[in-house]
């Protein structure tokens, strides 16, 4: 149980284009999903927390207009990187939790974004 | 907010020996402490966790201990095997907050 999928696993895009990443909980209802980015050999940096049906809460320093998050259903959240630039190249990972009463977070496999 | 420190940053052990990674946290209200294992290019996997009402938890070769007074918790891996080689992240979650604060990670290398 507690399987989280992410799509695509890898994406290469040109500077200035937008990229959408999907995060799905496959066998449970995820009332809360989290989006992280991870640079090589570094820790996980939380970008935003999203609760189903409400606006995402962004961490300090994360531009909400650049990283659009939608959590329209209990099994799907999307992250759209708008007008991507080379410095946005990173490993983006989502995680899901079944609710505020549930402590565990389960991670998706990640998306490697390369902006050329 | 919560601040989690993780030591050492790199740990090399001989196969069969034990490995111990320690983390400290700052918020005394934190009540949940998971450990994740991440292999290169893959997702972090939850390997064990502990809640603040328990002092120790064990699952086969893996154990976690929690000292609330000193605000630190440790991961213990016994009889290490080459497949235990990975980066291990500790995290802490404050009461009433569903966000996890992660440590910087610890690279464990098991030498065959």
Tab-separated table of C-alpha atoms in Angstrom:
chain	number	residue	atom	x	y	z
A	1	UNK	CA	0.000	0.000	0.000
A	2	UNK	CA	0.852	3.724	0.052
A	3	UNK	CA	2.059	3.983	-3.528
A	4	UNK	CA	2.693	7.372	-5.086
A	5	UNK	CA	3.423	7.789	-8.769
A	6	UNK	CA	4.856	10.749	-10.606
A	7	UNK	CA	4.871	11.612	-14.287
A	8	UNK	CA	6.964	12.255	-16.242
A	9	UNK	CA	10.108	10.734	-14.751
A	10	UNK	CA	12.341	12.861	-16.948
A	11	UNK	CA	11.697	15.937	-19.026
A	12	UNK	CA	13.928	18.186	-21.090
A	13	UNK	CA	12.482	21.487	-22.174
A	14	UNK	CA	13.639	24.702	-23.725
A	15	UNK	CA	14.039	27.882	-21.752
A	16	UNK	CA	10.810	29.861	-21.622
A	17	UNK	CA	8.446	26.922	-21.910
A	18	UNK	CA	6.218	25.500	-19.175
A	19	UNK	CA	6.312	21.991	-17.793
A	20	UNK	CA	3.604	20.152	-15.873
A	21	UNK	CA	4.422	17.367	-13.426
A	22	UNK	CA	1.721	15.057	-12.078
A	23	UNK	CA	1.688	13.338	-8.701
A	24	UNK	CA	-0.837	10.607	-7.987
A	25	UNK	CA	-1.639	8.530	-4.941
A	26	UNK	CA	-2.582	5.128	-6.330
A	27	UNK	CA	-4.066	3.269	-3.391
A	28	UNK	CA	-5.091	5.879	-0.866
A	29	UNK	CA	-6.726	9.264	-0.722
A	30	UNK	CA	-4.164	11.982	-0.216
A	31	UNK	CA	-5.726	14.976	1.460
A	32	UNK	CA	-2.328	16.610	1.642
A	33	UNK	CA	0.459	16.571	-0.907
A	34	UNK	CA	3.877	18.159	-0.693
A	35	UNK	CA	6.245	19.301	-3.413
A	36	UNK	CA	9.992	19.257	-2.886
A	37	UNK	CA	12.999	19.996	-5.008
A	38	UNK	CA	16.348	18.392	-4.497
A	39	UNK	CA	19.693	19.487	-5.887
A	40	UNK	CA	22.513	16.934	-6.306
A	41	UNK	CA	23.874	15.677	-3.007
A	42	UNK	CA	21.578	17.933	-1.036
A	43	UNK	CA	18.567	17.510	1.169
A	44	UNK	CA	14.917	17.828	0.274
A	45	UNK	CA	13.702	21.412	0.122
A	46	UNK	CA	9.994	21.831	0.690
A	47	UNK	CA	8.447	24.126	-1.902
A	48	UNK	CA	4.775	24.007	-0.999
A	49	UNK	CA	2.033	22.114	0.772
A	50	UNK	CA	-1.270	21.542	-0.941
A	51	UNK	CA	-4.538	20.383	0.532
A	52	UNK	CA	-7.247	19.010	-1.698
A	53	UNK	CA	-9.624	21.714	-2.853
A	54	UNK	CA	-7.720	24.648	-1.429
A	55	UNK	CA	-4.852	26.897	-2.409
A	56	UNK	CA	-1.329	25.694	-1.838
A	57	UNK	CA	0.804	27.105	0.952
A	58	UNK	CA	4.206	28.109	-0.373
A	59	UNK	CA	7.433	28.173	1.581
A	60	UNK	CA	9.298	31.416	1.943
A	61	UNK	CA	11.247	32.283	-1.175
A	62	UNK	CA	9.221	30.067	-3.518
A	63	UNK	CA	7.426	32.052	-6.227
A	64	UNK	CA	3.809	30.959	-6.380
A	65	UNK	CA	3.320	32.468	-9.843
A	66	UNK	CA	6.244	30.482	-11.192
A	67	UNK	CA	5.450	27.168	-9.528
A	68	UNK	CA	1.722	26.645	-9.960
A	69	UNK	CA	0.229	23.905	-7.828
A	70	UNK	CA	-3.197	22.398	-8.265
A	71	UNK	CA	-4.680	19.726	-5.997
A	72	UNK	CA	-8.065	19.215	-7.577
A	73	UNK	CA	-8.780	15.697	-6.332
A	74	UNK	CA	-7.840	13.394	-3.489
A	75	UNK	CA	-5.501	11.426	-5.740
A	76	UNK	CA	-3.898	14.031	-7.986
A	77	UNK	CA	-1.754	17.104	-7.563
A	78	UNK	CA	0.100	18.907	-10.336
A	79	UNK	CA	3.091	21.225	-10.320
A	80	UNK	CA	3.565	23.491	-13.325
A	81	UNK	CA	6.907	25.199	-13.744
A	82	UNK	CA	6.103	28.260	-15.825
A	83	UNK	CA	8.591	29.996	-18.098
A	84	UNK	CA	11.299	27.565	-17.087
A	85	UNK	CA	14.925	28.668	-16.991
A	86	UNK	CA	18.140	26.628	-16.662
A	87	UNK	CA	18.311	27.410	-12.938
A	88	UNK	CA	14.993	25.566	-12.523
A	89	UNK	CA	16.716	22.347	-13.539
A	90	UNK	CA	16.399	20.022	-10.572
A	91	UNK	CA	14.871	16.838	-9.195
A	92	UNK	CA	11.264	17.513	-8.220
A	93	UNK	CA	9.659	15.057	-5.817
A	94	UNK	CA	6.142	14.946	-4.464
A	95	UNK	CA	4.933	13.211	-1.350
A	96	UNK	CA	1.466	12.404	-0.105
A	97	UNK	CA	-0.191	11.994	3.234
A	98	UNK	CA	-3.646	10.694	3.908
A	99	UNK	CA	-4.535	13.461	6.313
A	100	UNK	CA	-3.521	15.661	9.185
A	101	UNK	CA	-4.135	12.786	11.554
A	102	UNK	CA	-1.784	10.582	9.553
A	103	UNK	CA	1.857	11.220	10.131
A	104	UNK	CA	3.461	9.251	7.332
A	105	UNK	CA	4.497	10.837	4.045
A	106	UNK	CA	5.116	8.648	1.023
A	107	UNK	CA	7.234	9.901	-1.825
A	108	UNK	CA	6.818	9.683	-5.562
A	109	UNK	CA	9.743	8.553	-7.715
A	110	UNK	CA	10.651	12.100	-8.696
A	111	UNK	CA	10.917	14.028	-11.951
A	112	UNK	CA	14.268	15.068	-13.366
A	113	UNK	CA	13.769	18.426	-15.093
A	114	UNK	CA	16.453	19.763	-17.410
A	115	UNK	CA	15.953	23.181	-18.942
A	116	UNK	CA	18.204	23.946	-21.900
B	1	UNK	CA	10.390	26.659	12.836
B	2	UNK	CA	11.864	23.247	13.414
B	3	UNK	CA	15.567	22.795	12.718
B	4	UNK	CA	17.018	19.313	12.293
B	5	UNK	CA	20.755	18.624	12.378
B	6	UNK	CA	22.218	15.341	11.218
B	7	UNK	CA	25.657	13.877	11.991
B	8	UNK	CA	27.977	12.591	10.667
B	9	UNK	CA	27.598	13.616	7.037
B	10	UNK	CA	29.408	10.529	5.797
B	11	UNK	CA	29.836	7.172	7.462
B	12	UNK	CA	31.820	4.193	6.201
B	13	UNK	CA	31.425	0.819	7.877
B	14	UNK	CA	32.671	-2.671	7.218
B	15	UNK	CA	30.055	-5.159	6.142
B	16	UNK	CA	28.592	-6.841	9.198
B	17	UNK	CA	29.356	-3.954	11.544
B	18	UNK	CA	26.755	-1.565	12.958
B	19	UNK	CA	26.036	1.956	11.762
B	20	UNK	CA	24.576	4.721	13.914
B	21	UNK	CA	23.341	8.081	12.666
B	22	UNK	CA	22.237	10.752	15.087
B	23	UNK	CA	19.905	13.690	14.592
B	24	UNK	CA	19.043	16.573	16.863
B	25	UNK	CA	15.959	18.759	16.669
B	26	UNK	CA	15.088	22.142	18.083
B	27	UNK	CA	11.324	22.152	18.662
B	28	UNK	CA	10.359	20.357	21.857
B	29	UNK	CA	6.794	20.114	20.521
B	30	UNK	CA	7.869	17.805	17.675
B	31	UNK	CA	6.133	14.479	17.991
B	32	UNK	CA	6.977	12.408	14.916
B	33	UNK	CA	10.407	11.363	13.670
B	34	UNK	CA	10.759	9.355	10.449
B	35	UNK	CA	13.875	8.039	8.744
B	36	UNK	CA	14.133	7.830	4.974
B	37	UNK	CA	16.592	5.914	2.797
B	38	UNK	CA	17.381	7.314	-0.622
B	39	UNK	CA	19.421	5.515	-3.247
B	40	UNK	CA	20.976	7.516	-6.047
B	41	UNK	CA	18.345	8.934	-8.403
B	42	UNK	CA	15.480	7.267	-6.575
B	43	UNK	CA	12.725	8.309	-4.214
B	44	UNK	CA	13.202	8.569	-0.450
B	45	UNK	CA	11.721	5.469	1.173
B	46	UNK	CA	10.329	5.467	4.684
B	47	UNK	CA	12.248	2.779	6.573
B	48	UNK	CA	11.227	3.389	10.165
B	49	UNK	CA	9.576	6.068	12.250
B	50	UNK	CA	8.909	6.797	15.885
B	51	UNK	CA	6.399	8.927	17.748
B	52	UNK	CA	7.130	10.937	20.825
B	53	UNK	CA	5.272	8.622	23.183
B	54	UNK	CA	7.775	5.819	22.523
B	55	UNK	CA	11.479	5.654	23.350
B	56	UNK	CA	12.578	2.923	20.982
B	57	UNK	CA	11.276	1.031	17.982
B	58	UNK	CA	12.824	-1.897	16.172
B	59	UNK	CA	12.215	-3.568	12.829
B	60	UNK	CA	14.573	-6.446	12.084
B	61	UNK	CA	18.065	-4.926	11.594
B	62	UNK	CA	16.872	-1.355	11.963
B	63	UNK	CA	16.055	0.465	15.181
B	64	UNK	CA	15.363	4.050	16.164
B	65	UNK	CA	15.808	5.536	19.631
B	66	UNK	CA	14.376	8.826	20.846
B	67	UNK	CA	15.580	10.974	23.725
B	68	UNK	CA	13.028	13.746	24.196
B	69	UNK	CA	14.898	15.391	27.027
B	70	UNK	CA	18.024	15.836	24.950
B	71	UNK	CA	15.996	16.319	21.749
B	72	UNK	CA	17.847	13.782	19.707
B	73	UNK	CA	17.023	10.557	17.918
B	74	UNK	CA	19.220	7.958	16.301
B	75	UNK	CA	19.043	5.327	13.599
B	76	UNK	CA	20.800	2.038	14.292
B	77	UNK	CA	21.528	-0.458	11.534
B	78	UNK	CA	22.996	-3.772	12.659
B	79	UNK	CA	24.762	-6.422	10.564
B	80	UNK	CA	25.168	-3.956	7.713
B	81	UNK	CA	25.058	-5.223	4.156
B	82	UNK	CA	26.225	-3.599	0.887
B	83	UNK	CA	22.606	-2.880	-0.051
B	84	UNK	CA	22.374	-0.642	3.021
B	85	UNK	CA	24.645	1.824	1.211
B	86	UNK	CA	22.538	4.935	0.553
B	87	UNK	CA	21.791	8.411	1.837
B	88	UNK	CA	19.707	8.437	5.001
B	89	UNK	CA	17.570	11.428	5.958
B	90	UNK	CA	16.047	12.060	9.343
B	91	UNK	CA	13.069	14.360	9.760
B	92	UNK	CA	10.884	15.816	12.460
B	93	UNK	CA	7.318	17.015	12.490
B	94	UNK	CA	6.004	19.531	14.966
B	95	UNK	CA	2.733	18.971	16.774
B	96	UNK	CA	-0.158	20.540	14.854
B	97	UNK	CA	1.958	20.950	11.735
B	98	UNK	CA	1.939	18.452	8.896
B	99	UNK	CA	5.244	19.598	7.409
B	100	UNK	CA	8.442	17.618	7.874
B	101	UNK	CA	11.764	19.318	8.538
B	102	UNK	CA	14.577	17.244	7.047
B	103	UNK	CA	18.176	16.869	8.063
B	104	UNK	CA	20.878	17.299	5.432
B	105	UNK	CA	21.353	13.597	4.939
B	106	UNK	CA	24.025	11.074	5.752
B	107	UNK	CA	25.889	9.068	3.143
B	108	UNK	CA	26.401	5.545	4.458
B	109	UNK	CA	28.910	3.366	2.652
B	110	UNK	CA	29.098	-0.311	3.544
B	111	UNK	CA	32.442	-1.772	2.520
B	112	UNK	CA	32.242	-5.430	1.468
